[in-house]
mmCIF file with all atom_site columns, C-alpha atoms in Angstrom:
data_model
loop_
_atom_site.group_PDB
_atom_site.id
_atom_site.type_symbol
_atom_site.label_atom_id
_atom_site.label_alt_id
_atom_site.label_comp_id
_atom_site.label_asym_id
_atom_site.label_entity_id
_atom_site.label_seq_id
_atom_site.pdbx_PDB_ins_code
_atom_site.Cartn_x
_atom_site.Cartn_y
_atom_site.Cartn_z
_atom_site.occupancy
_atom_site.B_iso_or_equiv
_atom_site.pdbx_formal_charge
_atom_site.auth_seq_id
_atom_site.auth_comp_id
_atom_site.auth_asym_id
_atom_site.auth_atom_id
_atom_site.pdbx_PDB_model_num
ATOM 1   C CA . MET A 1 1   ? -42.087 -129.340 31.909 1.00 39.00 ? 1   MET A CA 1
ATOM 2   C CA . PRO A 1 2   ? -39.038 -130.922 33.587 1.00 44.00 ? 2   PRO A CA 1
ATOM 3   C CA . GLY A 1 3   ? -36.863 -128.319 35.228 1.00 46.00 ? 3   GLY A CA 1
ATOM 4   C CA . THR A 1 4   ? -39.672 -125.767 35.441 1.00 49.00 ? 4   THR A CA 1
ATOM 5   C CA . PRO A 1 5   ? -39.475 -124.136 38.885 1.00 53.00 ? 5   PRO A CA 1
ATOM 6   C CA . ARG A 1 6   ? -42.486 -124.716 41.128 1.00 59.00 ? 6   ARG A CA 1
ATOM 7   C CA . HIS A 1 7   ? -43.859 -122.019 43.379 1.00 64.00 ? 7   HIS A CA 1
ATOM 8   C CA . PRO A 1 8   ? -45.239 -122.563 46.909 1.00 64.00 ? 8   PRO A CA 1
ATOM 9   C CA . GLY A 1 9   ? -48.847 -122.306 45.654 1.00 75.00 ? 9   GLY A CA 1
ATOM 10  C CA . ASP A 1 10  ? -48.285 -125.407 43.526 1.00 83.00 ? 10  ASP A CA 1
ATOM 11  C CA . GLN A 1 11  ? -49.220 -128.696 45.225 1.00 89.00 ? 11  GLN A CA 1
ATOM 12  C CA . SER A 1 12  ? -46.100 -130.359 43.803 1.00 84.00 ? 12  SER A CA 1
ATOM 13  C CA . HIS A 1 13  ? -43.668 -127.746 45.120 1.00 82.00 ? 13  HIS A CA 1
ATOM 14  C CA . ASP A 1 14  ? -42.306 -129.993 47.887 1.00 80.00 ? 14  ASP A CA 1
ATOM 15  C CA . ASP A 1 15  ? -41.863 -133.071 45.607 1.00 80.00 ? 15  ASP A CA 1
ATOM 16  C CA . LEU A 1 16  ? -44.349 -135.072 47.679 1.00 86.00 ? 16  LEU A CA 1
ATOM 17  C CA . LEU A 1 17  ? -46.700 -135.608 44.723 1.00 91.00 ? 17  LEU A CA 1
ATOM 18  C CA . HIS A 1 18  ? -46.261 -134.843 41.021 1.00 90.00 ? 18  HIS A CA 1
ATOM 19  C CA . HIS A 1 19  ? -48.784 -135.091 38.203 1.00 90.00 ? 19  HIS A CA 1
ATOM 20  C CA . ASP A 1 20  ? -46.750 -137.918 36.644 1.00 89.00 ? 20  ASP A CA 1
ATOM 21  C CA . ASP A 1 21  ? -47.249 -139.991 39.813 1.00 91.00 ? 21  ASP A CA 1
ATOM 22  C CA . LEU A 1 22  ? -50.959 -140.335 39.010 1.00 94.00 ? 22  LEU A CA 1
ATOM 23  C CA . PRO A 1 23  ? -52.458 -143.074 36.797 1.00 93.00 ? 23  PRO A CA 1
ATOM 24  C CA . GLU A 1 24  ? -53.904 -142.127 33.429 1.00 93.00 ? 24  GLU A CA 1
ATOM 25  C CA . GLY A 1 25  ? -57.209 -140.309 33.809 1.00 95.00 ? 25  GLY A CA 1
ATOM 26  C CA . TRP A 1 26  ? -56.275 -138.548 37.049 1.00 96.00 ? 26  TRP A CA 1
ATOM 27  C CA . TYR A 1 27  ? -54.724 -135.123 37.430 1.00 94.00 ? 27  TYR A CA 1
ATOM 28  C CA . LEU A 1 28  ? -53.242 -133.021 40.198 1.00 93.00 ? 28  LEU A CA 1
ATOM 29  C CA . HIS A 1 29  ? -54.873 -129.646 40.780 1.00 90.00 ? 29  HIS A CA 1
ATOM 30  C CA . VAL A 1 30  ? -52.436 -126.745 40.727 1.00 84.00 ? 30  VAL A CA 1
ATOM 31  C CA . GLY A 1 31  ? -54.061 -125.150 43.768 1.00 84.00 ? 31  GLY A CA 1
ATOM 32  C CA . PHE A 1 32  ? -54.460 -126.803 47.139 1.00 88.00 ? 32  PHE A CA 1
ATOM 33  C CA . PRO A 1 33  ? -57.789 -128.219 48.411 1.00 85.00 ? 33  PRO A CA 1
ATOM 34  C CA . GLY A 1 34  ? -60.433 -125.500 48.300 1.00 80.00 ? 34  GLY A CA 1
ATOM 35  C CA . ASP A 1 35  ? -58.499 -123.817 45.451 1.00 78.00 ? 35  ASP A CA 1
ATOM 36  C CA . ARG A 1 36  ? -56.268 -122.326 48.119 1.00 83.00 ? 36  ARG A CA 1
ATOM 37  C CA . ALA A 1 37  ? -52.942 -120.734 47.260 1.00 82.00 ? 37  ALA A CA 1
ATOM 38  C CA . ASP A 1 38  ? -51.485 -121.973 50.550 1.00 87.00 ? 38  ASP A CA 1
ATOM 39  C CA . ASP A 1 39  ? -51.376 -125.465 52.008 1.00 89.00 ? 39  ASP A CA 1
ATOM 40  C CA . PRO A 1 40  ? -54.338 -126.085 54.374 1.00 90.00 ? 40  PRO A CA 1
ATOM 41  C CA . SER A 1 41  ? -53.140 -129.518 55.525 1.00 90.00 ? 41  SER A CA 1
ATOM 42  C CA . ARG A 1 42  ? -52.878 -128.601 59.197 1.00 88.00 ? 42  ARG A CA 1
ATOM 43  C CA . GLU A 1 43  ? -56.325 -127.012 59.103 1.00 89.00 ? 43  GLU A CA 1
ATOM 44  C CA . ILE A 1 44  ? -57.808 -130.152 57.530 1.00 90.00 ? 44  ILE A CA 1
ATOM 45  C CA . ASP A 1 45  ? -56.181 -132.306 60.236 1.00 87.00 ? 45  ASP A CA 1
ATOM 46  C CA . GLU A 1 46  ? -57.624 -129.980 62.862 1.00 86.00 ? 46  GLU A CA 1
ATOM 47  C CA . LEU A 1 47  ? -61.098 -129.967 61.285 1.00 88.00 ? 47  LEU A CA 1
ATOM 48  C CA . LEU A 1 48  ? -61.178 -133.759 61.204 1.00 87.00 ? 48  LEU A CA 1
ATOM 49  C CA . GLY A 1 49  ? -59.848 -134.041 64.732 1.00 83.00 ? 49  GLY A CA 1
ATOM 50  C CA . TYR A 1 50  ? -56.891 -135.894 63.252 1.00 78.00 ? 50  TYR A CA 1
ATOM 51  C CA . ASN A 1 51  ? -54.340 -133.587 64.808 1.00 69.00 ? 51  ASN A CA 1
ATOM 52  C CA . ARG A 1 52  ? -55.401 -134.360 68.399 1.00 68.00 ? 52  ARG A CA 1
ATOM 53  C CA . TRP A 1 53  ? -54.743 -138.064 67.930 1.00 59.00 ? 53  TRP A CA 1
ATOM 54  C CA . LEU A 1 54  ? -51.495 -137.303 66.119 1.00 53.00 ? 54  LEU A CA 1
ATOM 55  C CA . MET A 1 55  ? -50.324 -134.965 68.862 1.00 53.00 ? 55  MET A CA 1
ATOM 56  C CA . MET A 1 56  ? -50.990 -137.630 71.501 1.00 54.00 ? 56  MET A CA 1
ATOM 57  C CA . GLU A 1 57  ? -49.171 -140.213 69.392 1.00 49.00 ? 57  GLU A CA 1
ATOM 58  C CA . HIS A 1 58  ? -46.290 -137.811 68.783 1.00 48.00 ? 58  HIS A CA 1
ATOM 59  C CA . GLU A 1 59  ? -45.933 -137.087 72.510 1.00 48.00 ? 59  GLU A CA 1
ATOM 60  C CA . GLN A 1 60  ? -45.939 -140.797 73.277 1.00 43.00 ? 60  GLN A CA 1
ATOM 61  C CA . TYR A 1 61  ? -43.200 -141.414 70.709 1.00 38.00 ? 61  TYR A CA 1
ATOM 62  C CA . ARG A 1 62  ? -41.182 -138.418 71.914 1.00 40.00 ? 62  ARG A CA 1
ATOM 63  C CA . VAL A 1 63  ? -41.233 -139.490 75.537 1.00 35.00 ? 63  VAL A CA 1
ATOM 64  C CA . ALA A 1 64  ? -40.334 -143.050 74.621 1.00 36.00 ? 64  ALA A CA 1
ATOM 65  C CA . GLU A 1 65  ? -37.612 -141.808 72.264 1.00 37.00 ? 65  GLU A CA 1
ATOM 66  C CA . SER A 1 66  ? -39.040 -144.174 69.694 1.00 37.00 ? 66  SER A CA 1
ATOM 67  C CA . ASP A 1 67  ? -37.789 -144.455 66.139 1.00 41.00 ? 67  ASP A CA 1
ATOM 68  C CA . GLN A 1 68  ? -41.317 -144.784 64.779 1.00 42.00 ? 68  GLN A CA 1
ATOM 69  C CA . ASN A 1 69  ? -42.256 -142.757 61.727 1.00 44.00 ? 69  ASN A CA 1
ATOM 70  C CA . GLU A 1 70  ? -43.221 -139.161 62.419 1.00 46.00 ? 70  GLU A CA 1
ATOM 71  C CA . THR A 1 71  ? -46.965 -138.922 61.796 1.00 47.00 ? 71  THR A CA 1
ATOM 72  C CA . ILE A 1 72  ? -47.663 -135.336 62.749 1.00 52.00 ? 72  ILE A CA 1
ATOM 73  C CA . ASP A 1 73  ? -46.577 -133.754 59.476 1.00 70.00 ? 73  ASP A CA 1
ATOM 74  C CA . GLY A 1 74  ? -48.793 -135.301 56.784 1.00 86.00 ? 74  GLY A CA 1
ATOM 75  C CA . ARG A 1 75  ? -49.864 -133.325 53.716 1.00 91.00 ? 75  ARG A CA 1
ATOM 76  C CA . TRP A 1 76  ? -53.272 -133.402 52.023 1.00 94.00 ? 76  TRP A CA 1
ATOM 77  C CA . ARG A 1 77  ? -53.176 -133.281 48.205 1.00 94.00 ? 77  ARG A CA 1
ATOM 78  C CA . TYR A 1 78  ? -56.130 -132.669 45.875 1.00 94.00 ? 78  TYR A CA 1
ATOM 79  C CA . ILE A 1 79  ? -56.584 -134.862 42.772 1.00 95.00 ? 79  ILE A CA 1
ATOM 80  C CA . GLU A 1 80  ? -59.470 -135.343 40.341 1.00 95.00 ? 80  GLU A CA 1
ATOM 81  C CA . HIS A 1 81  ? -60.605 -137.997 37.879 1.00 95.00 ? 81  HIS A CA 1
ATOM 82  C CA . THR A 1 82  ? -61.068 -136.460 34.443 1.00 94.00 ? 82  THR A CA 1
ATOM 83  C CA . ALA A 1 83  ? -63.914 -138.656 33.166 1.00 93.00 ? 83  ALA A CA 1
ATOM 84  C CA . THR A 1 84  ? -66.120 -138.757 36.282 1.00 92.00 ? 84  THR A CA 1
ATOM 85  C CA . ARG A 1 85  ? -64.907 -135.510 37.902 1.00 93.00 ? 85  ARG A CA 1
ATOM 86  C CA . THR A 1 86  ? -64.616 -137.425 41.153 1.00 94.00 ? 86  THR A CA 1
ATOM 87  C CA . ARG A 1 87  ? -62.542 -135.380 43.592 1.00 94.00 ? 87  ARG A CA 1
ATOM 88  C CA . VAL A 1 88  ? -60.262 -137.079 46.086 1.00 95.00 ? 88  VAL A CA 1
ATOM 89  C CA . ILE A 1 89  ? -58.067 -135.537 48.761 1.00 95.00 ? 89  ILE A CA 1
ATOM 90  C CA . ILE A 1 90  ? -55.312 -137.894 49.884 1.00 96.00 ? 90  ILE A CA 1
ATOM 91  C CA . ARG A 1 91  ? -53.089 -137.512 52.932 1.00 94.00 ? 91  ARG A CA 1
ATOM 92  C CA . LEU A 1 92  ? -49.451 -138.285 52.132 1.00 93.00 ? 92  LEU A CA 1
ATOM 93  C CA . GLN A 1 93  ? -46.974 -139.045 54.884 1.00 90.00 ? 93  GLN A CA 1
ATOM 94  C CA . ARG A 1 94  ? -43.222 -139.435 54.580 1.00 84.00 ? 94  ARG A CA 1
ATOM 95  C CA . GLN A 1 95  ? -42.057 -142.610 56.336 1.00 76.00 ? 95  GLN A CA 1
ATOM 96  C CA . THR A 1 96  ? -38.731 -141.213 57.423 1.00 65.00 ? 96  THR A CA 1
ATOM 97  C CA . PHE A 1 97  ? -37.542 -144.331 59.249 1.00 59.00 ? 97  PHE A CA 1
ATOM 98  C CA . ALA A 1 98  ? -38.259 -146.690 56.354 1.00 57.00 ? 98  ALA A CA 1
ATOM 99  C CA . VAL A 1 99  ? -35.222 -147.936 54.437 1.00 48.00 ? 99  VAL A CA 1
ATOM 100 C CA . PRO A 1 100 ? -35.213 -146.512 51.891 1.00 55.00 ? 100 PRO A CA 1
ATOM 101 C CA . GLU A 1 101 ? -37.426 -143.591 52.912 1.00 65.00 ? 101 GLU A CA 1
ATOM 102 C CA . GLU A 1 102 ? -40.899 -143.816 51.403 1.00 76.00 ? 102 GLU A CA 1
ATOM 103 C CA . VAL A 1 103 ? -44.307 -142.134 51.292 1.00 86.00 ? 103 VAL A CA 1
ATOM 104 C CA . ARG A 1 104 ? -47.595 -143.731 52.313 1.00 88.00 ? 104 ARG A CA 1
ATOM 105 C CA . ILE A 1 105 ? -51.219 -142.615 51.972 1.00 92.00 ? 105 ILE A CA 1
ATOM 106 C CA . THR A 1 106 ? -52.582 -142.172 55.502 1.00 91.00 ? 106 THR A CA 1
ATOM 107 C CA . GLY A 1 107 ? -56.006 -140.643 54.815 1.00 92.00 ? 107 GLY A CA 1
ATOM 108 C CA . VAL A 1 108 ? -58.575 -140.293 52.020 1.00 95.00 ? 108 VAL A CA 1
ATOM 109 C CA . ILE A 1 109 ? -61.468 -137.879 51.512 1.00 94.00 ? 109 ILE A CA 1
ATOM 110 C CA . TYR A 1 110 ? -63.713 -139.005 48.636 1.00 95.00 ? 110 TYR A CA 1
ATOM 111 C CA . LEU A 1 111 ? -66.061 -136.482 46.994 1.00 93.00 ? 111 LEU A CA 1
ATOM 112 C CA . PRO A 1 112 ? -68.334 -137.446 44.064 1.00 92.00 ? 112 PRO A CA 1
ATOM 113 C CA . TRP A 1 113 ? -68.833 -134.761 41.411 1.00 89.00 ? 113 TRP A CA 1
ATOM 114 C CA . ARG A 1 114 ? -72.480 -134.207 42.384 1.00 89.00 ? 114 ARG A CA 1
ATOM 115 C CA . ALA A 1 115 ? -73.083 -133.629 46.064 1.00 86.00 ? 115 ALA A CA 1
ATOM 116 C CA . GLY A 1 116 ? -75.367 -136.350 47.404 1.00 88.00 ? 116 GLY A CA 1
ATOM 117 C CA . ASP A 1 117 ? -74.324 -139.051 44.930 1.00 92.00 ? 117 ASP A CA 1
ATOM 118 C CA . PRO A 1 118 ? -73.870 -142.392 46.702 1.00 92.00 ? 118 PRO A CA 1
ATOM 119 C CA . ILE A 1 119 ? -70.398 -143.846 47.276 1.00 91.00 ? 119 ILE A CA 1
ATOM 120 C CA . THR A 1 120 ? -70.270 -147.602 46.743 1.00 90.00 ? 120 THR A CA 1
ATOM 121 C CA . SER A 1 121 ? -67.672 -150.062 47.956 1.00 91.00 ? 121 SER A CA 1
ATOM 122 C CA . GLN A 1 122 ? -66.792 -150.714 44.311 1.00 90.00 ? 122 GLN A CA 1
ATOM 123 C CA . LEU A 1 123 ? -65.937 -147.047 43.758 1.00 89.00 ? 123 LEU A CA 1
ATOM 124 C CA . LEU A 1 124 ? -63.709 -147.060 46.813 1.00 90.00 ? 124 LEU A CA 1
ATOM 125 C CA . ARG A 1 125 ? -61.943 -150.229 45.641 1.00 90.00 ? 125 ARG A CA 1
ATOM 126 C CA . GLU A 1 126 ? -61.216 -148.522 42.328 1.00 90.00 ? 126 GLU A CA 1
ATOM 127 C CA . LEU A 1 127 ? -59.289 -145.681 43.976 1.00 93.00 ? 127 LEU A CA 1
ATOM 128 C CA . PRO A 1 128 ? -55.704 -146.132 42.698 1.00 93.00 ? 128 PRO A CA 1
ATOM 129 C CA . THR A 1 129 ? -54.038 -145.544 46.062 1.00 93.00 ? 129 THR A CA 1
ATOM 130 C CA . ALA A 1 130 ? -51.556 -148.418 45.736 1.00 89.00 ? 130 ALA A CA 1
ATOM 131 C CA . ARG A 1 131 ? -50.493 -147.292 42.260 1.00 89.00 ? 131 ARG A CA 1
ATOM 132 C CA . ILE A 1 132 ? -50.035 -143.705 43.418 1.00 92.00 ? 132 ILE A CA 1
ATOM 133 C CA . GLU A 1 133 ? -47.893 -144.814 46.369 1.00 88.00 ? 133 GLU A CA 1
ATOM 134 C CA . ALA A 1 134 ? -45.805 -147.067 44.135 1.00 84.00 ? 134 ALA A CA 1
ATOM 135 C CA . ALA A 1 135 ? -45.245 -144.299 41.569 1.00 86.00 ? 135 ALA A CA 1
ATOM 136 C CA . ILE A 1 136 ? -44.210 -141.761 44.217 1.00 86.00 ? 136 ILE A CA 1
ATOM 137 C CA . ASN A 1 137 ? -41.758 -144.152 45.836 1.00 81.00 ? 137 ASN A CA 1
ATOM 138 C CA . LYS A 1 138 ? -40.319 -145.241 42.511 1.00 76.00 ? 138 LYS A CA 1
ATOM 139 C CA . ARG A 1 139 ? -39.654 -141.585 41.643 1.00 79.00 ? 139 ARG A CA 1
ATOM 140 C CA . LEU A 1 140 ? -38.164 -140.777 45.053 1.00 75.00 ? 140 LEU A CA 1
ATOM 141 C CA . PHE A 1 141 ? -35.975 -143.871 44.924 1.00 67.00 ? 141 PHE A CA 1
ATOM 142 C CA . ALA A 1 142 ? -34.737 -142.962 41.441 1.00 64.00 ? 142 ALA A CA 1
ATOM 143 C CA . MET A 1 143 ? -33.846 -139.470 42.681 1.00 58.00 ? 143 MET A CA 1
ATOM 144 C CA . LYS A 1 144 ? -31.695 -140.909 45.468 1.00 54.00 ? 144 LYS A CA 1
ATOM 145 C CA . ARG A 1 145 ? -29.877 -143.667 43.594 1.00 53.00 ? 145 ARG A CA 1
ATOM 146 C CA . THR A 1 146 ? -26.128 -143.441 43.623 1.00 44.00 ? 146 THR A CA 1
ATOM 147 C CA . GLU A 1 147 ? -25.531 -144.971 40.201 1.00 45.00 ? 147 GLU A CA 1
ATOM 148 C CA . THR A 1 148 ? -24.213 -142.618 37.513 1.00 48.00 ? 148 THR A CA 1
ATOM 149 C CA . ILE A 1 149 ? -24.219 -142.829 33.750 1.00 51.00 ? 149 ILE A CA 1
ATOM 150 C CA . THR A 1 150 ? -21.001 -142.039 31.899 1.00 53.00 ? 150 THR A CA 1
ATOM 151 C CA . GLY A 1 151 ? -20.835 -142.419 28.145 1.00 58.00 ? 151 GLY A CA 1
ATOM 152 C CA . GLY A 1 152 ? -23.899 -144.648 28.116 1.00 64.00 ? 152 GLY A CA 1
ATOM 153 C CA . LYS A 1 153 ? -22.459 -146.908 30.840 1.00 75.00 ? 153 LYS A CA 1
ATOM 154 C CA . ILE A 1 154 ? -23.743 -147.542 34.367 1.00 77.00 ? 154 ILE A CA 1
ATOM 155 C CA . VAL A 1 155 ? -20.933 -146.974 36.867 1.00 75.00 ? 155 VAL A CA 1
ATOM 156 C CA . LEU A 1 156 ? -21.121 -149.405 39.796 1.00 77.00 ? 156 LEU A CA 1
ATOM 157 C CA . PRO A 1 157 ? -19.663 -148.731 43.273 1.00 75.00 ? 157 PRO A CA 1
ATOM 158 C CA . SER A 1 158 ? -16.566 -150.814 42.481 1.00 79.00 ? 158 SER A CA 1
ATOM 159 C CA . GLY A 1 159 ? -15.919 -148.643 39.425 1.00 78.00 ? 159 GLY A CA 1
ATOM 160 C CA . HIS A 1 160 ? -16.913 -151.422 37.018 1.00 83.00 ? 160 HIS A CA 1
ATOM 161 C CA . LYS A 1 161 ? -19.019 -150.185 34.106 1.00 84.00 ? 161 LYS A CA 1
ATOM 162 C CA . ILE A 1 162 ? -21.815 -152.014 32.318 1.00 85.00 ? 162 ILE A CA 1
ATOM 163 C CA . SER A 1 163 ? -24.243 -151.073 29.574 1.00 84.00 ? 163 SER A CA 1
ATOM 164 C CA . GLU A 1 164 ? -28.015 -151.375 29.826 1.00 80.00 ? 164 GLU A CA 1
ATOM 165 C CA . ARG A 1 165 ? -28.076 -154.382 27.512 1.00 84.00 ? 165 ARG A CA 1
ATOM 166 C CA . ASP A 1 166 ? -25.748 -156.209 29.937 1.00 89.00 ? 166 ASP A CA 1
ATOM 167 C CA . LEU A 1 167 ? -28.551 -156.167 32.506 1.00 88.00 ? 167 LEU A CA 1
ATOM 168 C CA . LEU A 1 168 ? -30.179 -159.149 30.794 1.00 92.00 ? 168 LEU A CA 1
ATOM 169 C CA . ASN A 1 169 ? -27.050 -161.308 31.266 1.00 94.00 ? 169 ASN A CA 1
ATOM 170 C CA . PRO A 1 170 ? -26.560 -163.715 34.203 1.00 95.00 ? 170 PRO A CA 1
ATOM 171 C CA . ILE A 1 171 ? -25.342 -161.878 37.288 1.00 93.00 ? 171 ILE A CA 1
ATOM 172 C CA . GLY A 1 172 ? -23.042 -164.546 38.675 1.00 90.00 ? 172 GLY A CA 1
ATOM 173 C CA . ASP A 1 173 ? -22.267 -165.778 42.182 1.00 90.00 ? 173 ASP A CA 1
ATOM 174 C CA . PRO A 1 174 ? -23.068 -163.475 45.126 1.00 90.00 ? 174 PRO A CA 1
ATOM 175 C CA . LYS A 1 175 ? -19.812 -164.574 46.824 1.00 88.00 ? 175 LYS A CA 1
ATOM 176 C CA . LYS A 1 176 ? -17.632 -163.880 43.801 1.00 88.00 ? 176 LYS A CA 1
ATOM 177 C CA . THR A 1 177 ? -19.293 -161.063 41.823 1.00 88.00 ? 177 THR A CA 1
ATOM 178 C CA . PRO A 1 178 ? -18.428 -157.486 42.849 1.00 84.00 ? 178 PRO A CA 1
ATOM 179 C CA . ASP A 1 179 ? -21.486 -155.239 43.183 1.00 86.00 ? 179 ASP A CA 1
ATOM 180 C CA . PHE A 1 180 ? -23.696 -158.352 43.169 1.00 91.00 ? 180 PHE A CA 1
ATOM 181 C CA . TYR A 1 181 ? -26.732 -156.830 44.890 1.00 89.00 ? 181 TYR A CA 1
ATOM 182 C CA . GLU A 1 182 ? -26.386 -153.599 42.905 1.00 87.00 ? 182 GLU A CA 1
ATOM 183 C CA . LEU A 1 183 ? -26.644 -155.802 39.790 1.00 91.00 ? 183 LEU A CA 1
ATOM 184 C CA . VAL A 1 184 ? -29.678 -157.581 41.272 1.00 92.00 ? 184 VAL A CA 1
ATOM 185 C CA . ALA A 1 185 ? -31.366 -154.200 41.785 1.00 87.00 ? 185 ALA A CA 1
ATOM 186 C CA . LEU A 1 186 ? -30.470 -153.012 38.289 1.00 87.00 ? 186 LEU A CA 1
ATOM 187 C CA . GLN A 1 187 ? -31.686 -156.211 36.628 1.00 91.00 ? 187 GLN A CA 1
ATOM 188 C CA . HIS A 1 188 ? -34.933 -156.212 38.627 1.00 90.00 ? 188 HIS A CA 1
ATOM 189 C CA . GLY A 1 189 ? -35.514 -152.517 37.877 1.00 83.00 ? 189 GLY A CA 1
ATOM 190 C CA . HIS A 1 190 ? -34.777 -153.004 34.173 1.00 85.00 ? 190 HIS A CA 1
ATOM 191 C CA . LEU A 1 191 ? -37.303 -155.847 33.896 1.00 90.00 ? 191 LEU A CA 1
ATOM 192 C CA . SER A 1 192 ? -39.911 -153.871 35.858 1.00 84.00 ? 192 SER A CA 1
ATOM 193 C CA . ARG A 1 193 ? -39.529 -150.842 33.589 1.00 78.00 ? 193 ARG A CA 1
ATOM 194 C CA . LYS A 1 194 ? -40.056 -153.119 30.599 1.00 82.00 ? 194 LYS A CA 1
ATOM 195 C CA . GLY A 1 195 ? -43.437 -154.128 32.038 1.00 83.00 ? 195 GLY A CA 1
ATOM 196 C CA . ASP A 1 196 ? -42.475 -157.546 33.438 1.00 87.00 ? 196 ASP A CA 1
ATOM 197 C CA . LYS A 1 197 ? -45.233 -158.549 35.876 1.00 87.00 ? 197 LYS A CA 1
ATOM 198 C CA . ASN A 1 198 ? -42.991 -160.988 37.757 1.00 93.00 ? 198 ASN A CA 1
ATOM 199 C CA . PRO A 1 199 ? -39.392 -159.835 37.379 1.00 94.00 ? 199 PRO A CA 1
ATOM 200 C CA . SER A 1 200 ? -38.134 -162.250 40.039 1.00 94.00 ? 200 SER A CA 1
ATOM 201 C CA . ALA A 1 201 ? -39.338 -165.218 37.965 1.00 96.00 ? 201 ALA A CA 1
ATOM 202 C CA . THR A 1 202 ? -37.640 -163.813 34.873 1.00 96.00 ? 202 THR A CA 1
ATOM 203 C CA . MET A 1 203 ? -34.454 -163.264 36.872 1.00 97.00 ? 203 MET A CA 1
ATOM 204 C CA . ALA A 1 204 ? -34.562 -166.897 37.976 1.00 97.00 ? 204 ALA A CA 1
ATOM 205 C CA . GLU A 1 205 ? -34.696 -167.967 34.315 1.00 97.00 ? 205 GLU A CA 1
ATOM 206 C CA . ILE A 1 206 ? -31.905 -165.592 33.225 1.00 96.00 ? 206 ILE A CA 1
ATOM 207 C CA . ASN A 1 207 ? -29.610 -166.698 36.038 1.00 96.00 ? 207 ASN A CA 1
ATOM 208 C CA . GLY A 1 208 ? -30.504 -170.395 36.019 1.00 96.00 ? 208 GLY A CA 1
ATOM 209 C CA . VAL A 1 209 ? -31.554 -170.492 39.657 1.00 96.00 ? 209 VAL A CA 1
ATOM 210 C CA . ALA A 1 210 ? -34.697 -171.437 41.573 1.00 96.00 ? 210 ALA A CA 1
ATOM 211 C CA . LEU A 1 211 ? -37.390 -168.796 41.937 1.00 96.00 ? 211 LEU A CA 1
ATOM 212 C CA . SER A 1 212 ? -36.896 -168.803 45.721 1.00 96.00 ? 212 SER A CA 1
ATOM 213 C CA . THR A 1 213 ? -33.201 -167.992 45.207 1.00 96.00 ? 213 THR A CA 1
ATOM 214 C CA . ALA A 1 214 ? -33.985 -165.032 42.946 1.00 96.00 ? 214 ALA A CA 1
ATOM 215 C CA . GLN A 1 215 ? -36.618 -163.818 45.410 1.00 95.00 ? 215 GLN A CA 1
ATOM 216 C CA . GLY A 1 216 ? -34.027 -164.048 48.200 1.00 95.00 ? 216 GLY A CA 1
ATOM 217 C CA . TRP A 1 217 ? -31.623 -161.909 46.161 1.00 94.00 ? 217 TRP A CA 1
ATOM 218 C CA . VAL A 1 218 ? -34.331 -159.278 45.645 1.00 93.00 ? 218 VAL A CA 1
ATOM 219 C CA . THR A 1 219 ? -35.206 -159.280 49.363 1.00 91.00 ? 219 THR A CA 1
ATOM 220 C CA . LYS A 1 220 ? -31.563 -158.682 50.291 1.00 89.00 ? 220 LYS A CA 1
ATOM 221 C CA . ALA A 1 221 ? -31.288 -155.905 47.699 1.00 86.00 ? 221 ALA A CA 1
ATOM 222 C CA . ARG A 1 222 ? -34.332 -154.245 49.308 1.00 82.00 ? 222 ARG A CA 1
ATOM 223 C CA . GLU A 1 223 ? -32.804 -154.620 52.778 1.00 79.00 ? 223 GLU A CA 1
ATOM 224 C CA . ARG A 1 224 ? -29.715 -152.816 51.506 1.00 76.00 ? 224 ARG A CA 1
ATOM 225 C CA . GLY A 1 225 ? -31.858 -149.937 50.242 1.00 69.00 ? 225 GLY A CA 1
ATOM 226 C CA . LEU A 1 226 ? -31.032 -150.764 46.602 1.00 78.00 ? 226 LEU A CA 1
ATOM 227 C CA . LEU A 1 227 ? -34.669 -151.370 45.655 1.00 77.00 ? 227 LEU A CA 1
ATOM 228 C CA . PRO A 1 228 ? -37.823 -149.634 46.881 1.00 71.00 ? 228 PRO A CA 1
ATOM 229 C CA . PRO A 1 229 ? -40.046 -151.606 49.275 1.00 67.00 ? 229 PRO A CA 1
ATOM 230 C CA . GLY A 1 230 ? -42.213 -154.297 47.702 1.00 65.00 ? 230 GLY A CA 1
ATOM 231 C CA . ARG A 1 231 ? -45.991 -154.229 47.818 1.00 57.00 ? 231 ARG A CA 1
ATOM 232 C CA . ARG A 1 232 ? -47.802 -156.901 49.788 1.00 51.00 ? 232 ARG A CA 1
ATOM 233 C CA . GLY A 1 233 ? -49.674 -159.424 47.679 1.00 48.00 ? 233 GLY A CA 1
ATOM 234 C CA . ARG A 1 234 ? -47.831 -158.607 44.484 1.00 51.00 ? 234 ARG A CA 1
ATOM 235 C CA . ALA A 1 235 ? -45.519 -160.961 42.639 1.00 50.00 ? 235 ALA A CA 1
ATOM 236 C CA . GLY A 1 236 ? -41.976 -159.979 41.761 1.00 56.00 ? 236 GLY A CA 1
#
């Protein structure tokens, strides 16, 4: 239930992964991998020899004073597929230098229900890693947005207020419209939530511009941290 406090023995206690981030048919175990009450992520890294490589990488970054993403603090989370009882442990890593900050999957342990069952390339392709990443980052982005709702209106940085239905109106000229890229982000997000598979194309139609122009607007909105990062190979 929303607002229910989470305790440290709950895999979702640090907001890295919630049950609602998973596609239908998958669920997040309450306990950590191995039905542990405490997080064994560091032990798993050590067992796999992952931590040695990460420590070397971390030292290299530290000495070079690099702004690369910190890779030494990943967290393994235990999920299961209801129908097949396939168990998967995914390693989630905060990308702290991404703008906006995001989470990526940096490791996968795949365990069929019956020990000894073969793992095919098709089964691995069906793992919903991209959807899980996208859902996590959409939730984190929504948590950090600066827009506020007052009396059913969206309050923009300039103080101008619009309603949700206004998001399907033309945005205007980027040189003349206050909060232009905030409006781009809101329109794109509204279309995406409605299930639009190519919101940039729909935005081009709404605003009477070329698709490349709408895509350029969306790219600039992402660069400003107003939209979460796009996924490679996906339209919109």
